[in-house]
Amino acid sequence: MSNIREVAQAAGVSVATVSRALTNPEKVSEESLKKVHDAIKVVGYRPNLLARSFRAAKSFSVVVLVPDITNPFFSQVIQAIEDRAQQKGYAVLLGDTRETSKREQEYVNRVETRLADGVIQLRPQSMSSSTQRIPWVNACGCEGTPGPSIRIDNVAAAKTMVDYLISLGHRRIGVISGLKDNPHSADRLKGYKASLAAAGIAFKKEWVVEGNFTMWSGQNAAKQFFHLKQMPTAIFCMNDEMALGAIQTLKAEGLSVPNDISVTGFDDIGYAKYWDPALTTMAQPAEEIGKRAIDTLLRIIEGEELSNAEVVLPSEIMIRQSACPPKT
Ligand code: RIB
């Protein structure tokens, strides 16, 4: 069986560096970490992980709490977290909470009993009182989320998208929102209203149809617009999945998107550019959110005081084919 000396020799680094890479990877440069990991594979070294955990008094695992594992936006964020965590010698435990506090608490218990070293919560707001007690980072949150957080400005991003529709000439703009009590829905609705107000367009509550951020809810919500006295000429959907579902319904009802009705999304998930028509959407920097979240968490686990760290990353409008000027 190979040993740590052989790893050091194959990597061209000292035994101490290999040992640090295994116990305190955050204290080793990315270049040396890569050399050590490559060498581990080459010589077939199997570290004694249990001994390593005892020595460091850490589990080298982090929990990621995700409200809906089927949402492709969250998959992108998780992938970035996982990649980075692995480089730094950490494993990721995934907790699909389905937004229930019971499931969330079960995962939090793992950290409290030292089976994991910290939590990244991919949810607008923390449901847990544990955020104060254990290493915790909120990613994809909203303004006012307590503790360290990495997010975009949802109000401004939604306003930018609705401003764009208005710039195309739309004045009857429907909305498919997420669940009304979800803080993302509230922030994105604020942005929608701010955009209407700036253009002197009166807000009508019947133009807002509630979905729940899933594709089928977008399909169902789009049907509601057919019951209005006048159809909107554009629909701002609060995420891509709902936009893709809405486009299906509108097409099935015989409308052309965007010639009869424009539809826009939010997130820029992988499918967005391959849909028919390719979806105009607000891109969130999923990968950057994931990387920053895990980097921040690992710094907290190492003892840094970052309780007020808040990073607001830019979002970007992706103009594709699902929106155009309204028919005159
Ligand atoms: O929670 C669902 C939505 O919120 C996602 O699609 C993404 O937009 C996130 O910010």
Tab-separated table of C-alpha atoms and ligand atoms in Angstrom:
chain	number	residue	atom	x	y	z
A	1	MET	CA	0.000	0.000	0.000
A	2	SER	CA	1.316	3.462	-0.916
A	3	ASN	CA	2.033	6.100	1.699
A	4	ILE	CA	2.181	9.848	2.145
A	5	ARG	CA	5.915	10.006	1.273
A	6	GLU	CA	5.282	8.464	-2.130
A	7	VAL	CA	2.497	11.015	-2.720
A	8	ALA	CA	4.886	13.865	-1.814
A	9	GLN	CA	7.537	12.521	-4.167
A	10	ALA	CA	5.107	12.079	-7.067
A	11	ALA	CA	3.636	15.554	-6.472
A	12	GLY	CA	7.036	17.225	-6.097
A	13	VAL	CA	6.029	18.804	-2.780
A	14	SER	CA	7.018	18.219	0.850
A	15	VAL	CA	5.428	15.619	3.113
A	16	ALA	CA	4.169	18.522	5.252
A	17	THR	CA	2.342	20.001	2.238
A	18	VAL	CA	0.655	16.669	1.523
A	19	SER	CA	-0.355	16.404	5.140
A	20	ARG	CA	-1.737	19.965	5.111
A	21	ALA	CA	-3.585	19.275	1.855
A	22	LEU	CA	-5.309	16.376	3.588
A	23	THR	CA	-6.092	18.052	6.893
A	24	ASN	CA	-6.325	21.786	6.119
A	25	PRO	CA	-6.780	22.068	2.344
A	26	GLU	CA	-7.808	25.718	2.616
A	27	LYS	CA	-4.245	26.513	3.773
A	28	VAL	CA	-2.688	25.064	0.599
A	29	SER	CA	-2.508	26.855	-2.763
A	30	GLU	CA	-4.813	25.579	-5.520
A	31	GLU	CA	-1.762	24.643	-7.575
A	32	SER	CA	-0.274	22.450	-4.821
A	33	LEU	CA	-3.680	20.943	-4.019
A	34	LYS	CA	-4.057	19.872	-7.619
A	35	LYS	CA	-0.557	18.352	-7.643
A	36	VAL	CA	-1.342	16.413	-4.459
A	37	HIS	CA	-4.703	15.156	-5.738
A	38	ASP	CA	-3.167	14.092	-9.044
A	39	ALA	CA	-0.349	12.316	-7.211
A	40	ILE	CA	-2.827	10.552	-4.904
A	41	LYS	CA	-4.490	9.095	-7.989
A	42	VAL	CA	-1.181	8.137	-9.613
A	43	VAL	CA	0.242	6.293	-6.596
A	44	GLY	CA	-3.163	4.956	-5.526
A	45	TYR	CA	-2.918	6.407	-2.004
A	46	ARG	CA	-5.943	5.848	0.258
A	47	PRO	CA	-5.868	8.327	3.153
A	48	ASN	CA	-7.254	7.170	6.477
A	49	LEU	CA	-10.145	9.615	6.534
A	50	LEU	CA	-11.272	8.697	9.986
A	51	ALA	CA	-7.841	9.431	11.439
A	52	ARG	CA	-7.744	12.672	9.475
A	53	SER	CA	-11.095	13.754	10.897
A	54	PHE	CA	-10.007	12.940	14.434
A	55	ARG	CA	-6.767	14.887	14.014
A	56	ALA	CA	-8.502	17.935	12.616
A	57	ALA	CA	-11.675	17.604	14.741
A	58	LYS	CA	-13.670	18.148	11.555
A	59	SER	CA	-15.826	15.929	9.376
A	60	PHE	CA	-14.713	17.545	6.088
A	61	SER	CA	-18.332	17.513	4.916
A	62	VAL	CA	-20.747	20.373	4.411
A	63	VAL	CA	-24.513	20.273	4.048
A	64	VAL	CA	-26.252	22.045	1.168
A	65	LEU	CA	-29.945	22.634	1.797
A	66	VAL	CA	-31.883	23.003	-1.442
A	67	PRO	CA	-35.610	23.838	-1.581
A	68	ASP	CA	-36.199	21.888	-4.806
A	69	ILE	CA	-33.562	19.582	-6.170
A	70	THR	CA	-35.381	19.251	-9.508
A	71	ASN	CA	-34.937	22.973	-10.310
A	72	PRO	CA	-32.092	23.205	-12.889
A	73	PHE	CA	-30.986	26.581	-11.535
A	74	PHE	CA	-30.206	25.027	-8.178
A	75	SER	CA	-28.424	22.101	-9.889
A	76	GLN	CA	-26.043	24.605	-11.477
A	77	VAL	CA	-25.321	26.234	-8.118
A	78	ILE	CA	-24.829	22.844	-6.426
A	79	GLN	CA	-22.475	21.659	-9.147
A	80	ALA	CA	-20.244	24.687	-8.578
A	81	ILE	CA	-20.318	24.125	-4.808
A	82	GLU	CA	-19.473	20.452	-5.237
A	83	ASP	CA	-16.564	21.086	-7.632
A	84	ARG	CA	-15.017	23.658	-5.340
A	85	ALA	CA	-15.650	21.614	-2.185
A	86	GLN	CA	-13.957	18.618	-3.738
A	87	GLN	CA	-10.894	20.665	-4.698
A	88	LYS	CA	-10.660	21.757	-1.090
A	89	GLY	CA	-11.015	18.230	0.276
A	90	TYR	CA	-14.649	18.469	1.419
A	91	ALA	CA	-17.633	16.262	0.611
A	92	VAL	CA	-21.138	17.674	0.058
A	93	LEU	CA	-24.241	16.232	1.703
A	94	LEU	CA	-27.381	17.267	-0.121
A	95	GLY	CA	-30.578	18.009	1.765
A	96	ASP	CA	-33.674	18.407	-0.420
A	97	THR	CA	-35.821	20.251	2.122
A	98	ARG	CA	-38.902	20.807	-0.092
A	99	GLU	CA	-39.147	24.003	1.965
A	100	THR	CA	-40.180	22.127	5.111
A	101	SER	CA	-38.581	23.069	8.422
A	102	LYS	CA	-38.677	19.465	9.656
A	103	ARG	CA	-36.430	18.255	6.839
A	104	GLU	CA	-34.205	21.283	7.258
A	105	GLN	CA	-33.801	20.607	10.977
A	106	GLU	CA	-32.738	17.006	10.349
A	107	TYR	CA	-29.796	18.265	8.318
A	108	VAL	CA	-28.966	21.008	10.776
A	109	ASN	CA	-28.729	18.311	13.460
A	110	ARG	CA	-25.937	16.690	11.466
A	111	VAL	CA	-23.877	19.819	11.849
A	112	GLU	CA	-24.749	20.218	15.497
A	113	THR	CA	-23.621	16.644	16.145
A	114	ARG	CA	-20.422	17.246	14.128
A	115	LEU	CA	-21.346	14.913	11.253
A	116	ALA	CA	-20.884	17.960	9.018
A	117	ASP	CA	-18.962	21.201	9.512
A	118	GLY	CA	-21.377	23.802	8.132
A	119	VAL	CA	-24.421	24.584	6.025
A	120	ILE	CA	-25.115	26.407	2.763
A	121	GLN	CA	-28.774	27.198	2.435
A	122	LEU	CA	-30.087	27.820	-1.087
A	123	ARG	CA	-33.241	29.573	-0.090
A	124	PRO	CA	-34.369	33.169	0.109
A	125	GLN	CA	-34.602	33.226	3.858
A	126	SER	CA	-33.442	31.136	6.736
A	127	MET	CA	-36.115	29.150	8.523
A	128	SER	CA	-33.655	27.987	11.110
A	129	SER	CA	-32.613	29.560	14.371
A	130	SER	CA	-29.361	27.590	14.046
A	131	THR	CA	-27.866	30.155	11.677
A	132	GLN	CA	-26.389	31.909	14.705
A	133	ARG	CA	-24.830	28.813	16.222
A	134	ILE	CA	-23.174	26.934	13.394
A	135	PRO	CA	-21.140	27.879	10.291
A	136	TRP	CA	-23.857	28.973	7.888
A	137	VAL	CA	-24.060	30.770	4.536
A	138	ASN	CA	-27.185	31.744	2.668
A	139	ALA	CA	-26.923	31.690	-1.119
A	140	CYS	CA	-29.628	32.844	-3.570
A	141	GLY	CA	-31.237	34.901	-0.817
A	142	CYS	CA	-32.928	38.275	-0.670
A	143	GLU	CA	-32.095	41.612	0.889
A	144	GLY	CA	-32.425	41.360	4.665
A	145	THR	CA	-31.473	37.673	4.888
A	146	PRO	CA	-29.617	37.340	8.200
A	147	GLY	CA	-25.967	36.270	8.308
A	148	PRO	CA	-23.459	35.909	5.487
A	149	SER	CA	-25.123	35.775	2.087
A	150	ILE	CA	-24.394	35.649	-1.637
A	151	ARG	CA	-27.196	36.844	-3.892
A	152	ILE	CA	-28.296	39.036	-6.763
A	153	ASP	CA	-30.532	42.093	-6.489
A	154	ASN	CA	-33.875	40.493	-7.358
A	155	VAL	CA	-35.810	43.769	-7.335
A	156	ALA	CA	-33.447	45.479	-9.771
A	157	ALA	CA	-33.177	42.387	-12.005
A	158	ALA	CA	-36.958	42.057	-12.331
A	159	LYS	CA	-37.263	45.778	-13.040
A	160	THR	CA	-34.650	45.542	-15.792
A	161	MET	CA	-36.589	42.738	-17.464
A	162	VAL	CA	-39.929	44.553	-17.313
A	163	ASP	CA	-38.245	47.800	-18.461
A	164	TYR	CA	-37.063	45.820	-21.491
A	165	LEU	CA	-40.602	44.643	-22.300
A	166	ILE	CA	-41.862	48.202	-21.933
A	167	SER	CA	-39.069	49.437	-24.209
A	168	LEU	CA	-40.390	47.029	-26.862
A	169	GLY	CA	-43.777	48.772	-26.592
A	170	HIS	CA	-45.678	46.441	-24.228
A	171	ARG	CA	-48.121	48.014	-21.778
A	172	ARG	CA	-50.259	45.002	-20.836
A	173	ILE	CA	-47.685	42.819	-19.083
A	174	GLY	CA	-48.854	39.780	-17.136
A	175	VAL	CA	-46.797	38.063	-14.426
A	176	ILE	CA	-46.431	34.428	-13.438
A	177	SER	CA	-45.051	34.593	-9.905
A	178	GLY	CA	-43.666	31.965	-7.554
A	179	LEU	CA	-45.616	31.201	-4.383
A	180	LYS	CA	-46.722	34.524	-2.920
A	181	ASP	CA	-45.053	33.972	0.457
A	182	ASN	CA	-41.680	33.232	-1.163
A	183	PRO	CA	-39.414	36.294	-0.678
A	184	HIS	CA	-38.114	35.973	-4.252
A	185	SER	CA	-41.666	36.370	-5.514
A	186	ALA	CA	-42.119	39.459	-3.335
A	187	ASP	CA	-38.850	41.062	-4.511
A	188	ARG	CA	-39.431	40.284	-8.179
A	189	LEU	CA	-42.971	41.653	-7.920
A	190	LYS	CA	-41.552	44.835	-6.390
A	191	GLY	CA	-39.296	45.196	-9.433
A	192	TYR	CA	-42.250	44.614	-11.778
A	193	LYS	CA	-44.351	47.246	-10.012
A	194	ALA	CA	-41.455	49.735	-9.960
A	195	SER	CA	-41.025	49.347	-13.692
A	196	LEU	CA	-44.753	49.851	-14.401
A	197	ALA	CA	-44.828	52.880	-12.114
A	198	ALA	CA	-41.798	54.446	-13.831
A	199	ALA	CA	-43.587	54.056	-17.182
A	200	GLY	CA	-46.902	55.407	-15.828
A	201	ILE	CA	-48.693	52.052	-16.282
A	202	ALA	CA	-51.302	51.225	-13.614
A	203	PHE	CA	-50.768	47.960	-11.715
A	204	LYS	CA	-53.631	45.455	-12.040
A	205	LYS	CA	-53.672	42.571	-9.624
A	206	GLU	CA	-55.544	40.318	-12.067
A	207	TRP	CA	-52.424	40.381	-14.235
A	208	VAL	CA	-50.488	38.494	-11.550
A	209	VAL	CA	-51.060	34.737	-11.559
A	210	GLU	CA	-49.457	32.614	-8.873
A	211	GLY	CA	-47.310	29.598	-9.800
A	212	ASN	CA	-44.767	27.730	-7.664
A	213	PHE	CA	-41.571	27.928	-9.749
A	214	THR	CA	-42.234	24.573	-11.489
A	215	MET	CA	-42.855	23.971	-15.197
A	216	TRP	CA	-46.306	22.510	-14.706
A	217	SER	CA	-47.330	25.538	-12.618
A	218	GLY	CA	-46.252	27.758	-15.525
A	219	GLN	CA	-48.390	25.645	-17.866
A	220	ASN	CA	-51.433	26.028	-15.595
A	221	ALA	CA	-50.879	29.691	-14.805
A	222	ALA	CA	-50.735	30.632	-18.491
A	223	LYS	CA	-54.271	29.258	-18.906
A	224	GLN	CA	-55.568	31.897	-16.462
A	225	PHE	CA	-54.728	34.744	-18.819
A	226	PHE	CA	-57.312	33.468	-21.314
A	227	HIS	CA	-60.062	34.322	-18.784
A	228	LEU	CA	-59.126	38.023	-18.650
A	229	LYS	CA	-61.147	40.577	-20.617
A	230	GLN	CA	-58.006	41.421	-22.533
A	231	MET	CA	-54.984	39.143	-22.860
A	232	PRO	CA	-51.615	40.664	-21.927
A	233	THR	CA	-49.246	41.175	-24.840
A	234	ALA	CA	-46.310	39.945	-22.744
A	235	ILE	CA	-45.794	37.717	-19.700
A	236	PHE	CA	-42.921	38.180	-17.258
A	237	CYS	CA	-42.302	34.802	-15.584
A	238	MET	CA	-40.398	34.773	-12.306
A	239	ASN	CA	-38.292	31.812	-13.347
A	240	ASP	CA	-37.383	29.923	-16.519
A	241	GLU	CA	-39.156	26.702	-15.688
A	242	MET	CA	-42.486	28.527	-15.452
A	243	ALA	CA	-41.720	30.441	-18.653
A	244	LEU	CA	-41.035	27.212	-20.550
A	245	GLY	CA	-44.296	25.725	-19.248
A	246	ALA	CA	-46.212	28.894	-20.151
A	247	ILE	CA	-44.826	28.855	-23.702
A	248	GLN	CA	-46.076	25.287	-24.127
A	249	THR	CA	-49.594	26.262	-23.057
A	250	LEU	CA	-49.698	29.395	-25.209
A	251	LYS	CA	-48.547	27.431	-28.252
A	252	ALA	CA	-51.017	24.631	-27.547
A	253	GLU	CA	-53.783	27.275	-27.478
A	254	GLY	CA	-52.774	28.375	-30.975
A	255	LEU	CA	-50.770	31.508	-30.120
A	256	SER	CA	-47.407	32.290	-31.621
A	257	VAL	CA	-44.642	33.240	-29.147
A	258	PRO	CA	-43.455	35.978	-29.525
A	259	ASN	CA	-45.578	37.278	-32.445
A	260	ASP	CA	-48.890	37.083	-30.531
A	261	ILE	CA	-47.485	37.216	-27.024
A	262	SER	CA	-43.982	37.694	-25.606
A	263	VAL	CA	-42.708	35.571	-22.713
A	264	THR	CA	-39.612	36.128	-20.576
A	265	GLY	CA	-37.962	34.095	-17.823
A	266	PHE	CA	-35.498	34.446	-14.966
A	267	ASP	CA	-32.368	32.331	-14.155
A	268	ASP	CA	-31.013	31.297	-17.609
A	269	ILE	CA	-31.098	27.560	-16.993
A	270	GLY	CA	-29.435	25.255	-19.543
A	271	TYR	CA	-32.627	24.598	-21.525
A	272	ALA	CA	-33.450	28.290	-21.973
A	273	LYS	CA	-31.452	28.847	-25.121
A	274	TYR	CA	-32.547	25.561	-26.707
A	275	TRP	CA	-36.312	26.133	-26.262
A	276	ASP	CA	-38.524	27.092	-29.183
A	277	PRO	CA	-38.389	30.056	-29.205
A	278	ALA	CA	-35.090	30.543	-27.391
A	279	LEU	CA	-35.957	32.199	-24.097
A	280	THR	CA	-35.205	35.825	-23.296
A	281	THR	CA	-34.310	35.719	-19.622
A	282	MET	CA	-32.449	37.282	-16.700
A	283	ALA	CA	-29.286	35.279	-16.087
A	284	GLN	CA	-28.239	34.658	-12.506
A	285	PRO	CA	-24.510	33.861	-12.039
A	286	ALA	CA	-25.232	30.363	-10.695
A	287	GLU	CA	-21.637	29.162	-10.837
A	288	GLU	CA	-20.232	32.252	-9.151
A	289	ILE	CA	-22.924	32.089	-6.452
A	290	GLY	CA	-21.942	28.475	-5.734
A	291	LYS	CA	-18.196	29.173	-5.636
A	292	ARG	CA	-18.521	32.213	-3.410
A	293	ALA	CA	-20.882	30.368	-1.076
A	294	ILE	CA	-18.524	27.451	-0.447
A	295	ASP	CA	-15.451	29.698	-0.181
A	296	THR	CA	-17.225	31.833	2.409
A	297	LEU	CA	-18.415	28.794	4.354
A	298	LEU	CA	-14.946	27.250	4.465
A	299	ARG	CA	-13.496	30.523	5.753
A	300	ILE	CA	-16.107	30.555	8.513
A	301	ILE	CA	-15.360	26.920	9.353
A	302	GLU	CA	-11.712	27.964	9.685
A	303	GLY	CA	-12.755	30.513	12.298
A	304	GLU	CA	-13.038	33.773	10.334
A	305	GLU	CA	-15.676	36.190	11.598
A	306	LEU	CA	-17.836	36.867	8.536
A	307	SER	CA	-21.285	37.144	10.080
A	308	ASN	CA	-22.158	40.296	8.126
A	309	ALA	CA	-20.539	39.399	4.825
A	310	GLU	CA	-23.027	40.121	2.068
A	311	VAL	CA	-22.100	39.787	-1.598
A	312	VAL	CA	-24.489	41.062	-4.270
A	313	LEU	CA	-23.503	39.719	-7.689
A	314	PRO	CA	-24.606	41.192	-11.035
A	315	SER	CA	-27.356	39.604	-13.132
A	316	GLU	CA	-27.541	39.954	-16.911
A	317	ILE	CA	-30.416	40.137	-19.368
A	318	MET	CA	-30.090	37.555	-22.162
A	319	ILE	CA	-32.007	38.796	-25.170
A	320	ARG	CA	-33.131	35.901	-27.356
A	321	GLN	CA	-36.242	35.189	-29.437
A	322	SER	CA	-39.186	34.883	-27.023
A	323	ALA	CA	-39.950	38.606	-26.821
A	324	CYS	CA	-40.585	41.143	-29.567
A	325	PRO	CA	-42.681	44.324	-30.001
A	326	PRO	CA	-46.453	43.783	-29.599
A	327	LYS	CA	-48.745	43.601	-32.614
A	328	THR	CA	-50.230	47.000	-33.358
B	1	RIB	O1	-36.868	29.174	-5.718
B	1	RIB	C1	-37.055	29.149	-7.061
B	1	RIB	C2	-36.395	30.228	-7.817
B	1	RIB	O2	-35.681	31.104	-6.979
B	1	RIB	C3	-35.352	29.716	-8.767
B	1	RIB	O3	-35.844	29.320	-9.997
B	1	RIB	C4	-34.445	30.836	-8.861
B	1	RIB	O4	-35.009	31.878	-9.611
B	1	RIB	C5	-34.345	31.174	-7.429
B	1	RIB	O5	-33.701	32.385	-7.262
